Amino acid sequence: MTDEVKPESTWNRSFGIAEGDRRFWQVGPFRLWAWVLPSELRLSFARGDDPLEATLAIEGPGRCRDIPEGAEIRRFGFRRPPSTLELVPALADRPVVVSPEEPLMLPPDEEITFFVSTPLWVRVVAGPAESVVLDEPTHRPSDSWFGGSTMEGELCYGSRTNARMNLENLPVRPHRAVSVVRVMNGSGTELKIEKLRLPTPQMSVFMTAKGHYWTEGVTLEPNEEDQPVAVRFGQGPPTEAPEAALAAEPRSPSQRGVLTRAFASILQ
Amino acid sequence: MEISSILGFEELLSTERLLSLLQAGVTLILGFAIARLVARGIAKAIEKRVDAQQTMLAKRLSFYGVMGLVVVSFLGQLGVDLSVLLGAAGILTIAIGFASQTSASNLVSGLFLMTEQPFVVGDWIQIEDVVGIVLAVDLLAVRIRLFDNTMVRIPNESIIKGRLTNLTRFPIRRADINLGVAYKEDMERVKTLLFEIADQHPLVLDNPRPQFFFDGYGDSALDLRLCVWSAKENIVDVRNAMRLQIKEVFDREGVEIPFPHRSLYAGSVTEPFPVHLVDIGENGRQP
């Protein structure tokens, strides 16, 4: 039986699944199938061509749409196959580089706020040990490089969407999280902002009752030239979504507080 | 005179001589053990700070250094006159020096390679026409594993003297894809298609941006070059995937990649050469 839910419902929760059952989820462009066999859990996934597709669908247990040819299948062995699967959101496993629509000049002692949307990863947790058996992006962003030169820098993801200055211009999608990024220019000179590096592995995911995803706010404070940029993370959900509850911890919380040292500026 | 005296056995078997022999033997055995302990201790102390090759070199040097001292002490305790040995060693050194010029050169080159570190174990390097993965940087030579799983040993001297390319020194690399399109094609359309292909591949970096170069007017085609960047570990996959994708998209969009051809003109532009089909008879011969 299909129990397709309304778009306001959430996908990050536990789902019961018995042996012989099949379940399906669509989170934006990401499509996921799960079925349980004796001593085995099978997961299959595929992605649509449109990275901004905003569909949310949940089907099963029981009959659900067919797995397309070419979808990747992964098999997991269990002594006793899991009876529940939990889907958990996560942010990108590398920093994400975002650009404003046009480069922006920020005078000294000024600050500006950007709203950035980045794709979520879907983690599937199964088994008594709560193992993460799958950790896949809803949309695989393009690789990108962030650094002063091609010899020194960091491998990141590139975002297809721009950093916006108006939250209303940022559509809400079930597979993307919105980050509020404040840039405070304490360097004493005019700052040209062409790209922002969002430290997503160190950020948490929050979710509102309507199923909208946010991260904590981030403040970037470039100081003197050639000095590391201070990165401050907000505590809890952003002020734009104070009612949002914690949905996932950061991937690498221990890296917080480490100043960016590899290159002159987190902003280019 | 008794035989034993002629042969010096009496002297040999005297208590003092036996004691000094025992002492020398104990020195040698203990010295060997100490040399091994010192070598292991030094290796353990530095292994976290330097790579495997340098650790091994330090271990060997310290072992042989201590053993050298132990052997000198051993010979001294046996009553061997070391000044004679030093004299002989000097002459031997000259002889060995002439004979081992190449090895000495390789040894010195190896030390330079270890300090300068133009590459490390695991890097992909190219020396002349040899391309492979560095397995080990030894005292006299570098061992490289080729991609067909064969091993090549290159003397250090050749590496220092020649040109070396480190293909994996930096984290990202550029793949240059050369192609030609027919003269009749719209260059702006071709450029747009190439950039779309690059943008759609997730392993192609969107920064640095892909670049398009018009290299020239070839004999049979317009020579183009698409340069895309990727993480160094993906460079082979990206190069292959881009070439395959370009072929697929060009076929679908009707963009011609011409093969080498010659156009024949009789003076100024003329009508095409007339071609008559000749009927071949039943037996395959012309009627």
Short mmCIF file of N, CA and C in Angstrom, two decimals, chain A residues 98-244:
data_model
loop_
_atom_site.label_atom_id
_atom_site.label_comp_id
_atom_site.label_asym_id
_atom_site.label_seq_id
_atom_site.Cartn_x
_atom_site.Cartn_y
_atom_site.Cartn_z
N VAL A 98 30.48 28.84 -2.32
CA VAL A 98 29.31 29.52 -2.88
C VAL A 98 29.73 30.90 -3.37
N SER A 99 29.07 31.36 -4.42
CA SER A 99 29.38 32.70 -4.93
C SER A 99 28.15 33.57 -4.84
N PRO A 100 28.32 34.85 -4.56
CA PRO A 100 27.19 35.78 -4.69
C PRO A 100 26.85 35.91 -6.17
N GLU A 101 25.66 36.41 -6.45
CA GLU A 101 25.25 36.55 -7.85
C GLU A 101 26.26 37.36 -8.64
N GLU A 102 26.75 38.45 -8.02
CA GLU A 102 27.82 39.25 -8.61
C GLU A 102 28.83 39.51 -7.49
N PRO A 103 30.11 39.68 -7.82
CA PRO A 103 31.07 40.03 -6.75
C PRO A 103 30.64 41.29 -6.01
N LEU A 104 30.96 41.33 -4.74
CA LEU A 104 30.48 42.41 -3.88
C LEU A 104 31.66 43.04 -3.15
N MET A 105 31.64 44.36 -3.03
CA MET A 105 32.68 45.06 -2.26
C MET A 105 32.13 45.40 -0.89
N LEU A 106 32.87 45.07 0.15
CA LEU A 106 32.43 45.37 1.52
C LEU A 106 33.40 46.36 2.14
N PRO A 107 32.96 47.59 2.40
CA PRO A 107 33.86 48.59 3.00
C PRO A 107 34.31 48.18 4.39
N PRO A 108 35.37 48.83 4.92
CA PRO A 108 35.85 48.48 6.26
C PRO A 108 34.78 48.73 7.31
N ASP A 109 34.77 47.88 8.34
CA ASP A 109 33.85 47.96 9.48
C ASP A 109 32.39 47.76 9.08
N GLU A 110 32.16 47.28 7.89
CA GLU A 110 30.79 46.98 7.48
C GLU A 110 30.54 45.48 7.60
N GLU A 111 29.27 45.12 7.62
CA GLU A 111 28.94 43.69 7.63
C GLU A 111 27.78 43.43 6.68
N ILE A 112 27.70 42.22 6.24
CA ILE A 112 26.64 41.84 5.32
C ILE A 112 26.22 40.41 5.63
N THR A 113 24.98 40.08 5.31
CA THR A 113 24.45 38.74 5.57
C THR A 113 24.05 38.08 4.26
N PHE A 114 24.50 36.86 4.09
CA PHE A 114 24.13 36.05 2.93
C PHE A 114 23.29 34.87 3.38
N PHE A 115 22.40 34.42 2.50
CA PHE A 115 21.65 33.18 2.73
C PHE A 115 22.08 32.19 1.67
N VAL A 116 22.54 31.05 2.15
CA VAL A 116 23.14 30.06 1.26
C VAL A 116 22.40 28.74 1.43
N SER A 117 22.12 28.09 0.32
CA SER A 117 21.46 26.78 0.38
C SER A 117 22.41 25.71 -0.14
N THR A 118 22.57 24.63 0.63
CA THR A 118 23.48 23.56 0.22
C THR A 118 22.72 22.23 0.26
N PRO A 119 23.12 21.26 -0.58
CA PRO A 119 22.39 19.99 -0.61
C PRO A 119 22.64 19.17 0.66
N LEU A 120 21.63 18.43 1.07
CA LEU A 120 21.76 17.54 2.21
C LEU A 120 22.22 16.16 1.76
N TRP A 121 22.85 15.49 2.67
CA TRP A 121 23.17 14.07 2.49
C TRP A 121 22.11 13.24 3.23
N VAL A 122 21.80 12.06 2.72
CA VAL A 122 20.88 11.15 3.40
C VAL A 122 21.70 10.01 3.99
N ARG A 123 21.57 9.83 5.30
CA ARG A 123 22.24 8.71 5.97
C ARG A 123 21.18 7.71 6.38
N VAL A 124 21.45 6.45 6.13
CA VAL A 124 20.53 5.39 6.55
C VAL A 124 21.19 4.65 7.71
N VAL A 125 20.48 4.62 8.82
CA VAL A 125 21.01 3.97 10.03
C VAL A 125 20.21 2.69 10.26
N ALA A 126 20.90 1.57 10.45
CA ALA A 126 20.19 0.29 10.59
C ALA A 126 20.90 -0.59 11.59
N GLY A 127 20.15 -1.57 12.09
CA GLY A 127 20.76 -2.59 12.93
C GLY A 127 20.82 -2.19 14.39
N PRO A 128 21.03 -3.18 15.25
CA PRO A 128 21.09 -2.90 16.69
C PRO A 128 22.26 -1.98 17.06
N ALA A 129 23.31 -2.01 16.28
CA ALA A 129 24.45 -1.15 16.56
C ALA A 129 24.29 0.24 15.96
N GLU A 130 23.16 0.49 15.34
CA GLU A 130 22.87 1.78 14.68
C GLU A 130 24.00 2.17 13.74
N SER A 131 24.31 1.25 12.84
CA SER A 131 25.38 1.51 11.87
C SER A 131 24.85 2.39 10.75
N VAL A 132 25.71 3.29 10.30
CA VAL A 132 25.36 4.10 9.13
C VAL A 132 25.73 3.28 7.91
N VAL A 133 24.72 2.71 7.26
CA VAL A 133 25.00 1.82 6.13
C VAL A 133 25.03 2.57 4.80
N LEU A 134 24.50 3.77 4.78
CA LEU A 134 24.51 4.55 3.55
C LEU A 134 24.68 6.01 3.91
N ASP A 135 25.48 6.72 3.13
CA ASP A 135 25.71 8.15 3.38
C ASP A 135 25.90 8.79 2.00
N GLU A 136 24.81 9.18 1.38
CA GLU A 136 24.85 9.64 0.00
C GLU A 136 24.23 11.03 -0.15
N PRO A 137 24.79 11.84 -1.05
CA PRO A 137 24.20 13.17 -1.25
C PRO A 137 22.90 13.07 -2.03
N THR A 138 21.95 13.95 -1.73
CA THR A 138 20.73 14.01 -2.51
C THR A 138 21.06 14.49 -3.92
N HIS A 139 22.03 15.36 -4.00
CA HIS A 139 22.56 15.78 -5.29
C HIS A 139 24.07 15.84 -5.16
N ARG A 140 24.79 15.17 -6.07
CA ARG A 140 26.24 15.16 -6.00
C ARG A 140 26.77 16.47 -6.58
N PRO A 141 27.26 17.37 -5.70
CA PRO A 141 27.74 18.65 -6.23
C PRO A 141 29.04 18.43 -7.01
N SER A 142 29.38 19.40 -7.79
CA SER A 142 30.63 19.34 -8.54
C SER A 142 31.80 19.56 -7.59
N ASP A 143 32.92 18.92 -7.87
CA ASP A 143 34.13 19.21 -7.11
C ASP A 143 34.57 20.64 -7.39
N SER A 144 35.23 21.22 -6.42
CA SER A 144 35.72 22.58 -6.61
C SER A 144 37.00 22.75 -5.80
N TRP A 145 37.74 23.77 -6.14
CA TRP A 145 39.01 24.03 -5.46
C TRP A 145 38.94 25.41 -4.83
N PHE A 146 39.39 25.49 -3.60
CA PHE A 146 39.37 26.78 -2.92
C PHE A 146 40.77 27.02 -2.37
N GLY A 147 41.44 28.02 -2.89
CA GLY A 147 42.79 28.30 -2.43
C GLY A 147 43.41 29.42 -3.23
N GLY A 148 44.54 29.88 -2.74
CA GLY A 148 45.22 30.98 -3.39
C GLY A 148 45.84 30.60 -4.72
N SER A 149 46.17 29.33 -4.88
CA SER A 149 46.77 28.88 -6.14
C SER A 149 46.42 27.41 -6.34
N THR A 150 46.81 26.90 -7.51
CA THR A 150 46.53 25.49 -7.78
C THR A 150 47.48 24.56 -7.04
N MET A 151 48.46 25.14 -6.35
CA MET A 151 49.41 24.30 -5.59
C MET A 151 48.98 24.12 -4.15
N GLU A 152 48.26 25.09 -3.64
CA GLU A 152 47.91 25.06 -2.23
C GLU A 152 46.45 25.43 -2.06
N GLY A 153 45.70 24.64 -1.35
CA GLY A 153 44.30 24.94 -1.14
C GLY A 153 43.59 23.72 -0.61
N GLU A 154 42.31 23.63 -0.91
CA GLU A 154 41.49 22.56 -0.34
C GLU A 154 40.45 22.12 -1.37
N LEU A 155 40.25 20.82 -1.44
CA LEU A 155 39.21 20.29 -2.32
C LEU A 155 37.85 20.48 -1.64
N CYS A 156 36.94 21.11 -2.32
CA CYS A 156 35.62 21.41 -1.76
C CYS A 156 34.56 20.96 -2.77
N TYR A 157 33.31 21.30 -2.46
CA TYR A 157 32.23 21.17 -3.43
C TYR A 157 31.87 22.57 -3.91
N GLY A 158 31.38 22.63 -5.14
CA GLY A 158 30.90 23.90 -5.66
C GLY A 158 29.39 23.91 -5.65
N SER A 159 28.80 25.02 -5.27
CA SER A 159 27.35 25.08 -5.20
C SER A 159 26.80 25.69 -6.49
N ARG A 160 25.73 25.12 -6.98
CA ARG A 160 25.09 25.67 -8.18
C ARG A 160 24.24 26.88 -7.87
N THR A 161 23.79 26.97 -6.62
CA THR A 161 22.94 28.12 -6.29
C THR A 161 23.81 29.22 -5.72
N ASN A 162 23.36 30.44 -5.90
CA ASN A 162 24.15 31.58 -5.44
C ASN A 162 23.86 31.90 -3.98
N ALA A 163 24.78 32.62 -3.39
CA ALA A 163 24.53 33.18 -2.06
C ALA A 163 23.62 34.40 -2.25
N ARG A 164 22.47 34.37 -1.59
CA ARG A 164 21.48 35.46 -1.77
C ARG A 164 21.52 36.40 -0.57
N MET A 165 21.08 37.61 -0.80
CA MET A 165 21.03 38.57 0.31
C MET A 165 19.61 38.74 0.83
N ASN A 166 18.68 38.09 0.17
CA ASN A 166 17.30 38.18 0.58
C ASN A 166 16.77 36.76 0.76
N LEU A 167 16.30 36.45 1.96
CA LEU A 167 15.86 35.09 2.24
C LEU A 167 14.68 34.69 1.36
N GLU A 168 13.86 35.64 1.01
CA GLU A 168 12.68 35.31 0.20
C GLU A 168 13.05 34.82 -1.19
N ASN A 169 14.24 35.19 -1.64
CA ASN A 169 14.68 34.73 -2.96
C ASN A 169 15.19 33.29 -2.95
N LEU A 170 15.23 32.70 -1.77
CA LEU A 170 15.77 31.35 -1.63
C LEU A 170 14.62 30.36 -1.44
N PRO A 171 14.29 29.58 -2.48
CA PRO A 171 13.16 28.65 -2.33
C PRO A 171 13.48 27.56 -1.30
N VAL A 172 12.41 27.08 -0.65
CA VAL A 172 12.58 26.01 0.33
C VAL A 172 12.48 24.68 -0.39
N ARG A 173 13.41 23.80 -0.13
CA ARG A 173 13.41 22.48 -0.76
C ARG A 173 13.69 21.42 0.30
N PRO A 174 13.11 20.23 0.15
CA PRO A 174 13.25 19.24 1.22
C PRO A 174 14.63 18.62 1.30
N HIS A 175 15.46 18.88 0.30
CA HIS A 175 16.77 18.23 0.28
C HIS A 175 17.90 19.25 0.42
N ARG A 176 17.56 20.45 0.84
CA ARG A 176 18.60 21.46 0.97
C ARG A 176 18.45 22.17 2.33
N ALA A 177 19.59 22.57 2.88
CA ALA A 177 19.58 23.29 4.15
C ALA A 177 20.05 24.72 3.90
N VAL A 178 19.45 25.64 4.63
CA VAL A 178 19.78 27.06 4.46
C VAL A 178 20.73 27.48 5.58
N SER A 179 21.77 28.21 5.21
CA SER A 179 22.73 28.72 6.19
C SER A 179 22.74 30.23 6.11
N VAL A 180 22.82 30.85 7.27
CA VAL A 180 22.92 32.30 7.34
C VAL A 180 24.38 32.64 7.60
N VAL A 181 24.98 33.36 6.66
CA VAL A 181 26.41 33.65 6.76
C VAL A 181 26.60 35.16 6.89
N ARG A 182 27.20 35.56 7.98
CA ARG A 182 27.49 36.99 8.17
C ARG A 182 28.98 37.22 7.95
N VAL A 183 29.25 38.26 7.20
CA VAL A 183 30.65 38.63 6.95
C VAL A 183 30.87 39.99 7.58
N MET A 184 31.83 40.06 8.51
CA MET A 184 32.12 41.32 9.18
C MET A 184 33.54 41.73 8.80
N ASN A 185 33.66 42.84 8.13
CA ASN A 185 34.97 43.26 7.63
C ASN A 185 35.72 44.07 8.67
N GLY A 186 36.60 43.38 9.38
CA GLY A 186 37.42 44.08 10.38
C GLY A 186 38.84 44.28 9.90
N SER A 187 39.04 44.18 8.58
CA SER A 187 40.42 44.21 8.07
C SER A 187 40.96 45.63 7.88
N GLY A 188 40.09 46.63 7.90
CA GLY A 188 40.58 47.99 7.68
C GLY A 188 40.68 48.38 6.23
N THR A 189 40.49 47.44 5.33
CA THR A 189 40.50 47.77 3.90
C THR A 189 39.25 47.20 3.26
N GLU A 190 38.95 47.70 2.08
CA GLU A 190 37.76 47.22 1.38
C GLU A 190 37.96 45.75 1.00
N LEU A 191 36.92 44.98 1.15
CA LEU A 191 37.01 43.55 0.91
C LEU A 191 36.15 43.18 -0.31
N LYS A 192 36.76 42.46 -1.25
CA LYS A 192 35.99 42.01 -2.41
C LYS A 192 35.54 40.58 -2.16
N ILE A 193 34.25 40.36 -2.21
CA ILE A 193 33.71 39.03 -1.94
C ILE A 193 33.27 38.41 -3.25
N GLU A 194 34.03 37.40 -3.70
CA GLU A 194 33.67 36.68 -4.92
C GLU A 194 33.20 35.27 -4.62
N LYS A 195 33.77 34.69 -3.59
CA LYS A 195 33.39 33.32 -3.21
C LYS A 195 33.42 33.20 -1.69
N LEU A 196 32.53 32.35 -1.16
CA LEU A 196 32.51 32.05 0.27
C LEU A 196 32.73 30.56 0.45
N ARG A 197 33.50 30.23 1.43
CA ARG A 197 33.72 28.82 1.75
C ARG A 197 32.94 28.50 3.02
N LEU A 198 31.92 27.68 2.88
CA LEU A 198 31.08 27.34 4.02
C LEU A 198 31.59 26.05 4.66
N PRO A 199 31.99 26.10 5.94
CA PRO A 199 32.58 24.91 6.59
C PRO A 199 31.53 23.90 7.02
N THR A 200 30.86 23.29 6.07
CA THR A 200 29.72 22.41 6.37
C THR A 200 30.05 21.20 7.23
N PRO A 201 31.23 20.59 7.14
CA PRO A 201 31.48 19.43 8.03
C PRO A 201 31.43 19.78 9.51
N GLN A 202 31.59 21.06 9.84
CA GLN A 202 31.55 21.46 11.24
C GLN A 202 30.20 22.05 11.66
N MET A 203 29.19 21.87 10.81
CA MET A 203 27.90 22.51 11.09
C MET A 203 26.82 21.47 11.34
N SER A 204 25.83 21.88 12.12
CA SER A 204 24.72 21.00 12.49
C SER A 204 23.53 21.23 11.56
N VAL A 205 22.58 20.31 11.63
CA VAL A 205 21.35 20.46 10.85
C VAL A 205 20.18 20.62 11.82
N PHE A 206 19.36 21.63 11.57
CA PHE A 206 18.15 21.86 12.36
C PHE A 206 16.94 21.73 11.44
N MET A 207 15.82 21.36 12.04
CA MET A 207 14.62 21.18 11.22
C MET A 207 13.42 21.83 11.90
N THR A 208 12.63 22.53 11.10
CA THR A 208 11.40 23.12 11.64
C THR A 208 10.27 22.11 11.55
N ALA A 209 9.13 22.47 12.16
CA ALA A 209 7.97 21.57 12.14
C ALA A 209 7.45 21.37 10.72
N LYS A 210 7.75 22.32 9.86
CA LYS A 210 7.27 22.20 8.47
C LYS A 210 8.25 21.40 7.61
N GLY A 211 9.29 20.92 8.23
CA GLY A 211 10.24 20.12 7.45
C GLY A 211 11.23 20.97 6.67
N HIS A 212 11.49 22.19 7.11
CA HIS A 212 12.50 23.02 6.47
C HIS A 212 13.81 22.88 7.25
N TYR A 213 14.89 22.80 6.50
CA TYR A 213 16.18 22.54 7.12
C TYR A 213 17.06 23.79 7.17
N TRP A 214 17.72 23.95 8.32
CA TRP A 214 18.61 25.08 8.55
C TRP A 214 19.91 24.56 9.18
N THR A 215 20.91 25.44 9.15
CA THR A 215 22.11 25.18 9.95
C THR A 215 22.24 26.33 10.95
N GLU A 216 23.17 26.20 11.86
CA GLU A 216 23.43 27.33 12.74
C GLU A 216 24.06 28.45 11.91
N GLY A 217 23.97 29.67 12.43
CA GLY A 217 24.56 30.79 11.71
C GLY A 217 26.09 30.72 11.79
N VAL A 218 26.70 31.31 10.77
CA VAL A 218 28.17 31.35 10.73
C VAL A 218 28.60 32.79 10.52
N THR A 219 29.58 33.22 11.26
CA THR A 219 30.11 34.58 11.10
C THR A 219 31.57 34.48 10.68
N LEU A 220 31.87 35.15 9.60
CA LEU A 220 33.24 35.16 9.09
C LEU A 220 33.83 36.54 9.35
N GLU A 221 34.99 36.58 9.98
CA GLU A 221 35.60 37.86 10.33
C GLU A 221 37.01 37.93 9.79
N PRO A 222 37.16 38.36 8.52
CA PRO A 222 38.53 38.56 8.04
C PRO A 222 39.17 39.72 8.79
N ASN A 223 40.42 39.53 9.17
CA ASN A 223 41.12 40.59 9.88
C ASN A 223 42.17 41.20 8.96
N GLU A 224 43.40 41.27 9.44
CA GLU A 224 44.44 41.85 8.61
C GLU A 224 44.72 40.91 7.44
N GLU A 225 45.25 41.50 6.37
CA GLU A 225 45.58 40.69 5.19
C GLU A 225 46.62 39.64 5.58
N ASP A 226 46.52 38.48 5.00
CA ASP A 226 47.43 37.36 5.25
C ASP A 226 47.26 36.76 6.63
N GLN A 227 46.27 37.21 7.37
CA GLN A 227 45.98 36.58 8.65
C GLN A 227 44.82 35.61 8.50
N PRO A 228 44.78 34.57 9.33
CA PRO A 228 43.66 33.63 9.22
C PRO A 228 42.33 34.32 9.50
N VAL A 229 41.30 33.81 8.86
CA VAL A 229 39.96 34.36 9.04
C VAL A 229 39.29 33.67 10.22
N ALA A 230 38.75 34.46 11.15
CA ALA A 230 38.06 33.87 12.29
C ALA A 230 36.68 33.40 11.86
N VAL A 231 36.32 32.19 12.25
CA VAL A 231 35.01 31.62 11.93
C VAL A 231 34.29 31.36 13.24
N ARG A 232 33.14 31.99 13.42
CA ARG A 232 32.36 31.77 14.65
C ARG A 232 31.06 31.08 14.29
N PHE A 233 30.74 30.02 15.01
CA PHE A 233 29.50 29.29 14.79
C PHE A 233 28.47 29.71 15.84
N GLY A 234 27.23 29.88 15.39
CA GLY A 234 26.18 30.20 16.33
C GLY A 234 25.86 29.01 17.22
N GLN A 235 25.25 29.28 18.35
CA GLN A 235 24.82 28.21 19.25
C GLN A 235 23.34 27.97 19.00
N GLY A 236 23.01 26.85 18.46
CA GLY A 236 21.60 26.56 18.23
C GLY A 236 21.11 27.05 16.88
N PRO A 237 19.81 26.98 16.63
CA PRO A 237 19.28 27.36 15.32
C PRO A 237 19.44 28.85 15.08
N PRO A 238 19.35 29.28 13.81
CA PRO A 238 19.53 30.71 13.52
C PRO A 238 18.32 31.50 13.99
N THR A 239 18.49 32.79 14.10
CA THR A 239 17.38 33.65 14.55
C THR A 239 16.25 33.67 13.53
N GLU A 240 16.56 33.34 12.28
CA GLU A 240 15.51 33.30 11.26
C GLU A 240 14.58 32.10 11.43
N ALA A 241 15.01 31.11 12.22
CA ALA A 241 14.19 29.91 12.47
C ALA A 241 14.40 29.45 13.90
N PRO A 242 13.99 30.25 14.88
CA PRO A 242 14.29 29.94 16.29
C PRO A 242 13.62 28.67 16.79
N GLU A 243 12.54 28.25 16.14
CA GLU A 243 11.80 27.09 16.61
C GLU A 243 12.38 25.77 16.09
N ALA A 244 13.37 25.85 15.23
CA ALA A 244 13.94 24.63 14.63
C ALA A 244 14.65 23.80 15.70
#
